[in-house]
Structures are given as structure tokens and as C-alpha cells.
PDB file of C-alpha atoms in Angstrom:
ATOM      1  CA  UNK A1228      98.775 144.578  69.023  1.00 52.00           C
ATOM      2  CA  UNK A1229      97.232 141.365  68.127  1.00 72.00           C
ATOM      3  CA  UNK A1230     100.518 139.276  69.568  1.00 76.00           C
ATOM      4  CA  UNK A1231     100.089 140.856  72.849  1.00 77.00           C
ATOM      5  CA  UNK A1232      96.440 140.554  73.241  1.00 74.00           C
ATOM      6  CA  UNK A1233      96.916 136.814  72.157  1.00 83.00           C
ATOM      7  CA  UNK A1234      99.884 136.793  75.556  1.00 86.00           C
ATOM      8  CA  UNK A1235      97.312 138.530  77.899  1.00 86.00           C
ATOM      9  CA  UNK A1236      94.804 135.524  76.849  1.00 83.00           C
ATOM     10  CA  UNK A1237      97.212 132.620  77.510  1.00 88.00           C
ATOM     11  CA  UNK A1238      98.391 134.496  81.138  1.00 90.00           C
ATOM     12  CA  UNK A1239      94.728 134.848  81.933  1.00 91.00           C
ATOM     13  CA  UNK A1240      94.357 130.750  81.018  1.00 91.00           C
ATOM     14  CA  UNK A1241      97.602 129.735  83.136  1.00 94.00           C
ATOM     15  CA  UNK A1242      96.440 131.763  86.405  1.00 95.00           C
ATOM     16  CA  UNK A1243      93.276 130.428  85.914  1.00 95.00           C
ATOM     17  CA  UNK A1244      93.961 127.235  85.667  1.00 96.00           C
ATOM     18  CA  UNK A1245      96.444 127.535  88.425  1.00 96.00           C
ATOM     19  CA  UNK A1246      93.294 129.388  90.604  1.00 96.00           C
ATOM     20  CA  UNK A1247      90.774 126.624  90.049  1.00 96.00           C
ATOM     21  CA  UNK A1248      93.449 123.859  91.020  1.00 97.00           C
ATOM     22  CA  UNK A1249      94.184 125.847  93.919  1.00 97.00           C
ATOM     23  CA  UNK A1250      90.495 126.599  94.974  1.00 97.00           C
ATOM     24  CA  UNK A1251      89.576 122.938  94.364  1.00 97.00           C
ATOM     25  CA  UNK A1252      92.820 122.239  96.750  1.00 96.00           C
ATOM     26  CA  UNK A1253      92.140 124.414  99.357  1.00 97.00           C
ATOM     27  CA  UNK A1254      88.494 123.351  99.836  1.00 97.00           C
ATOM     28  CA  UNK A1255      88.077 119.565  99.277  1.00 96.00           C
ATOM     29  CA  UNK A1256      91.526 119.483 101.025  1.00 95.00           C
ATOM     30  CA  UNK A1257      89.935 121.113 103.676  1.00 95.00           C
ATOM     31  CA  UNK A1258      86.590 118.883 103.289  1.00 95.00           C
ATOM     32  CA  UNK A1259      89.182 115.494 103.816  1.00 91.00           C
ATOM     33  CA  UNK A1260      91.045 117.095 106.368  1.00 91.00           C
ATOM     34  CA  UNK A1261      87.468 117.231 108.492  1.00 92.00           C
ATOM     35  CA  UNK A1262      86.449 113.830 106.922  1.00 90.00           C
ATOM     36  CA  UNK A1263      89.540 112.662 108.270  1.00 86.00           C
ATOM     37  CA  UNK A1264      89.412 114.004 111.648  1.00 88.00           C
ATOM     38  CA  UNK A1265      85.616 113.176 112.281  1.00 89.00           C
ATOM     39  CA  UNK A1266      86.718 109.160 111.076  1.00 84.00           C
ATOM     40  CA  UNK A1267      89.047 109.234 113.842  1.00 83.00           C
ATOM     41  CA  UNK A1268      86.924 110.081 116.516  1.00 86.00           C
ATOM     42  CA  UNK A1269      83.950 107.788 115.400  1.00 84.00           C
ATOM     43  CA  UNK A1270      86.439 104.893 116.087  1.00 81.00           C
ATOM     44  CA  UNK A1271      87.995 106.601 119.419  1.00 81.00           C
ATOM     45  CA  UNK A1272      91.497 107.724 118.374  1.00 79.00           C
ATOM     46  CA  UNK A1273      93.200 110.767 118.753  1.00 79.00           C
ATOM     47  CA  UNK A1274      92.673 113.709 116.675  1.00 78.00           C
ATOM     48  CA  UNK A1275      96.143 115.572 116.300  1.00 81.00           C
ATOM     49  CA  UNK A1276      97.057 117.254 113.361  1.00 84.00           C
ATOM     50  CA  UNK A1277      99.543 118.935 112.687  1.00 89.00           C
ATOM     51  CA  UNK A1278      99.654 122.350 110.657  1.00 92.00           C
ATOM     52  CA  UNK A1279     102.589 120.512 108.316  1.00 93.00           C
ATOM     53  CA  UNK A1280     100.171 117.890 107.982  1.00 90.00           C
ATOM     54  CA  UNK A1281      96.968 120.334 106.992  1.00 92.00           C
ATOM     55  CA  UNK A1282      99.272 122.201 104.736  1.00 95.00           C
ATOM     56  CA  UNK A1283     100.561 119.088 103.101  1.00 93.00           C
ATOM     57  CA  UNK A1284      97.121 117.609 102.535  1.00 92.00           C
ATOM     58  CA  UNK A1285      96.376 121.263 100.891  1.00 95.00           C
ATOM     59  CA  UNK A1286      99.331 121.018  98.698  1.00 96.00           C
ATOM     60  CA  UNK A1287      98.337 117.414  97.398  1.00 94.00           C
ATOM     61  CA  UNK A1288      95.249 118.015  96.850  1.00 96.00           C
ATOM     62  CA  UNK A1289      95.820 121.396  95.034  1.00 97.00           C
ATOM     63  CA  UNK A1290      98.479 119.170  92.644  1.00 96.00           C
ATOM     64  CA  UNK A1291      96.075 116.616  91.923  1.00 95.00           C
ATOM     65  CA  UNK A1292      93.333 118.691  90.908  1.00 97.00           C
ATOM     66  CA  UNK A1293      95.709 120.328  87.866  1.00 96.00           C
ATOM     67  CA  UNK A1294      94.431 117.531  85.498  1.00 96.00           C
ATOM     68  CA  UNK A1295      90.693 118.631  85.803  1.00 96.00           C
ATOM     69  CA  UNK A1296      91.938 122.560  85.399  1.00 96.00           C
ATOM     70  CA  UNK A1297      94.418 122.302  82.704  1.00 96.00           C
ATOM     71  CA  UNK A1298      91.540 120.662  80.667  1.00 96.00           C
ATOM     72  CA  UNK A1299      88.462 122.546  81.551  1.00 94.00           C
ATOM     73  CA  UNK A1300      88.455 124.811  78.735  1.00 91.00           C
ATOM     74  CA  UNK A1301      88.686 121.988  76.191  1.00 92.00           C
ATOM     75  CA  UNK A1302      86.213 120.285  74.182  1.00 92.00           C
ATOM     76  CA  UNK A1303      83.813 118.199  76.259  1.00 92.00           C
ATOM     77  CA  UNK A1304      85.229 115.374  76.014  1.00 94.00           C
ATOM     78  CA  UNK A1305      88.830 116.460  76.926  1.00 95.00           C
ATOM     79  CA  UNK A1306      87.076 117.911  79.815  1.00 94.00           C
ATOM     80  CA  UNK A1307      85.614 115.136  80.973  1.00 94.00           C
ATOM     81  CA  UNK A1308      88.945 113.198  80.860  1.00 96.00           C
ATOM     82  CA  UNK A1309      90.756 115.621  82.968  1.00 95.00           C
ATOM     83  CA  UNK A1310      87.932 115.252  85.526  1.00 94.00           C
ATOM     84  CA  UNK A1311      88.140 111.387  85.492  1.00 94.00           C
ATOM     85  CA  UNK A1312      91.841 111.485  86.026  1.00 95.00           C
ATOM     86  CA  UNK A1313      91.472 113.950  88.564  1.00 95.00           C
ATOM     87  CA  UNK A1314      89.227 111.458  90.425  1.00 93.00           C
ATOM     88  CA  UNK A1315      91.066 108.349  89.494  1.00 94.00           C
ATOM     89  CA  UNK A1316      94.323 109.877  90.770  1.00 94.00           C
ATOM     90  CA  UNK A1317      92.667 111.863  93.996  1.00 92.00           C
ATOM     91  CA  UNK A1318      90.405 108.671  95.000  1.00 89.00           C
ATOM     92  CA  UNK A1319      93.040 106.038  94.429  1.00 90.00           C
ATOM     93  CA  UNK A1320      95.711 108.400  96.755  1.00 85.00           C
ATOM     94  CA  UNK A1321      92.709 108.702  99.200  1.00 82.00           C
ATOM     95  CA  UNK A1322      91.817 105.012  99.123  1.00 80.00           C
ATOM     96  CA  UNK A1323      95.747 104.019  99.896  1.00 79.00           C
ATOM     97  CA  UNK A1324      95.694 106.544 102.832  1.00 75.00           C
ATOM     98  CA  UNK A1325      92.038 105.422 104.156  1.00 66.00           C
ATOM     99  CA  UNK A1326      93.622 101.453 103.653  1.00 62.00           C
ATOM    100  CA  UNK A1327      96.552 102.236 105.696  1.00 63.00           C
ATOM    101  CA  UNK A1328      94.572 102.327 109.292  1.00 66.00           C
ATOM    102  CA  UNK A1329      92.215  99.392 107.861  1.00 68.00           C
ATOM    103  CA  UNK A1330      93.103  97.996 110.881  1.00 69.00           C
ATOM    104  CA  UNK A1331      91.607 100.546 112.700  1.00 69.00           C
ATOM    105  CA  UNK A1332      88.628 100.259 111.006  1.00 70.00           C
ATOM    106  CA  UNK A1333      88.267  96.618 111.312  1.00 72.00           C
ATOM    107  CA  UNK A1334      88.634  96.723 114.696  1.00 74.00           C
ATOM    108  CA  UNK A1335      86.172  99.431 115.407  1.00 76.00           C
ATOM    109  CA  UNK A1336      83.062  98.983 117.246  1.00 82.00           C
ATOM    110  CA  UNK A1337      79.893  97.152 115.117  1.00 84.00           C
ATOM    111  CA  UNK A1338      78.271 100.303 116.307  1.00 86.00           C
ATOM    112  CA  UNK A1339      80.171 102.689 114.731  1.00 83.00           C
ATOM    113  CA  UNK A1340      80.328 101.086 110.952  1.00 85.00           C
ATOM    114  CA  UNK A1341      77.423 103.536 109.938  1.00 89.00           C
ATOM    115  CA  UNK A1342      78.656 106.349 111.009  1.00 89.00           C
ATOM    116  CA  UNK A1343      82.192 105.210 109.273  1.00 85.00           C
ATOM    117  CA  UNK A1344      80.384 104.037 106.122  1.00 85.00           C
ATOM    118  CA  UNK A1345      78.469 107.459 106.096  1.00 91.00           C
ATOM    119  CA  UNK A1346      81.910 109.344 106.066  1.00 89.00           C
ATOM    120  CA  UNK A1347      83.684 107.180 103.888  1.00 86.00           C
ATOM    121  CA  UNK A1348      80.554 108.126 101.495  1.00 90.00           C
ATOM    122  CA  UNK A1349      81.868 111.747 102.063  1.00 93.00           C
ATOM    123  CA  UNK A1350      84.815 111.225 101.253  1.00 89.00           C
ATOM    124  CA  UNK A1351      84.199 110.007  98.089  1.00 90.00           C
ATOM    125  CA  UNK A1352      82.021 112.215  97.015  1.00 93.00           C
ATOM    126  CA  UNK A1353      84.562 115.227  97.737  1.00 94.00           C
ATOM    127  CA  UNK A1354      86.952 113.316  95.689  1.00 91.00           C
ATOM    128  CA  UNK A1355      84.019 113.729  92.787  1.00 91.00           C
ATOM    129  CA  UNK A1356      83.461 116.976  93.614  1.00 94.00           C
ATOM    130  CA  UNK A1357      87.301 117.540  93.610  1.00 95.00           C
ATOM    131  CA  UNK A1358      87.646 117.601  89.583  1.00 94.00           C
ATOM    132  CA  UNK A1359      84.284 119.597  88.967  1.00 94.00           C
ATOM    133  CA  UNK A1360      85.539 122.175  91.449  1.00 96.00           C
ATOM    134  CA  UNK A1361      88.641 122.721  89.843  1.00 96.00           C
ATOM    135  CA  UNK A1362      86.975 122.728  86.580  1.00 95.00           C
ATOM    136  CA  UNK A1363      83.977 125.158  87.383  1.00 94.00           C
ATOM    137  CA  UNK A1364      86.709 127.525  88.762  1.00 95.00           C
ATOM    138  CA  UNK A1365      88.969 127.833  86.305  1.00 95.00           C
ATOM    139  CA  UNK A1366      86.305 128.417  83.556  1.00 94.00           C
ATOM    140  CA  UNK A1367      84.451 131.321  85.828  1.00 93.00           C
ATOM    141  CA  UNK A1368      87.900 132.793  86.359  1.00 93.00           C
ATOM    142  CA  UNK A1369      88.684 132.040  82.527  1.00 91.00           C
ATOM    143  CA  UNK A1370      86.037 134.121  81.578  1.00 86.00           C
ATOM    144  CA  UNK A1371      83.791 131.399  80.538  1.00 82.00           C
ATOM    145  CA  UNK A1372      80.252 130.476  81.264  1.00 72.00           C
ATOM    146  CA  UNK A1373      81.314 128.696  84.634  1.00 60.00           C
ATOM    147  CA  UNK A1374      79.133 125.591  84.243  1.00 60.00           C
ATOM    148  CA  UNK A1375      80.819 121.993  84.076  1.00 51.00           C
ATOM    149  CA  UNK A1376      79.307 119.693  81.781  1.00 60.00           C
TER     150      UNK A1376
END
């Protein structure tokens, strides 16, 4: 009796953590997606995504906040770790991606840079909000008093 009570708790941890990395996916992926589109048109450049492309963004982001999920019912300082790598890992893929149309952004209009400094801001705040997300989540659907610390 004990053995299978001790199974239910470790299912309930993997779909949780699986849950709060796909929660935190779904809705800062869908927070860049929108950062991403509303960069492009403050410099003037098409906006055409494609549903692969949305998906894909989904999917990576989902993946990268597993750190942060796997680790949120750990000792605080565990926790914390799996946050930081979730925003090391998230910010330095969204950095390489925001650094590939730098040249877009360097040639962009003096009068657009605070509008494109304010989103950039966004953007990496979502990627802070990305880990605690994930974390918050998976302890809520964990069972556990669904604060991050």
C-alpha cells in the first residue's frame, strides 16, 4: 500500500513538472512571439510568421524552462539554481536570436530606439519571468504552497 502511494507521488511530481514547463512554454513563448512581432514593426519590416515558426518557439521555450521545473520542489537553493539556468539558457538563446538582425536594429530609425529599447526590456524580463513561471506552476500543481522564493 505504502509502495504504491509512494508511485502515485512521483507520477504526480513528473506531470507536474512536465505542466509547469509546459505552462511557462506556452505563455512566455507566446509573450516573445508578440515581443518579437511588435520589434519588427517598430523598425518597418514585415511581420510573417509562420504557425511552424509559433509552434517551434513554443516547443523551445517549453524545453528550456524544464531546469526551473525539475528543481522547484527542492531546497531553496536548488531552486534557485534551476531558475538561474533557466534564465541563463532562455536569455542567452534569446540574445543570439535578437543579435542575428542586429543589423536591423542598427540601422533603424534614431526615432524608434525607445520604443526598441522598451521591448528589448520586455523581453528580458519574460525571460525572468520564464523560470519563476515554470517554477510557481509546477509547485501549485505539485500540491505545494505555489509561491516561488
Amino acid at each position: 500500500m505504502q509502495e504504491s502511494g509512494k508511485r502515485r507521488g512521483i507520477v504526480r511530481l513528473v506531470a507536474a513538472v512536465l505542466g509547469g514547463a509546459l505552462a511557462a512554454g506556452i505563455v512566455v513563448g507566446v509573450v516573445a512571439r508578440l515581443l518579437m512581432r511588435a520589434i519588427l514593426l517598430a523598425v518597418d519590416m514585415p511581420t510573417s510568421f509562420t504557425a511552424g515558426g509559433t509552434a517551434g518557439v513554443l516547443v523551445a521555450f517549453a524545453v528550456l524552462a524544464v531546469p526551473a521545473a525539475a528543481t522547484a520542489t527542492a531546497r531553496p537553493a536548488i531552486r534557485h539554481a534551476g531558475r538561474w539556468v533557466t534564465a541563463v539558457v532562455t536569455g542567452w538563446g534569446a540574445a543570439r536570436n535578437g543579435f542575428a538582425d542586429a543589423k536591423v536594429l542598427l540601422l533603424a530609425d534614431e526615432s524608434q530606439m525607445p520604443l526598441i529599447a522598451l521591448l528589448t526590456v520586455a523581453f528580458a524580463a519574460a525571460v525572468v519571468a520564464h523560470g519563476r513561471l515554470a517554477q510557481y506552476v509546477t509547485r501549485y500543481a505539485a500540491g505545494q504552497r505555489a509561491t516561488v522564493n
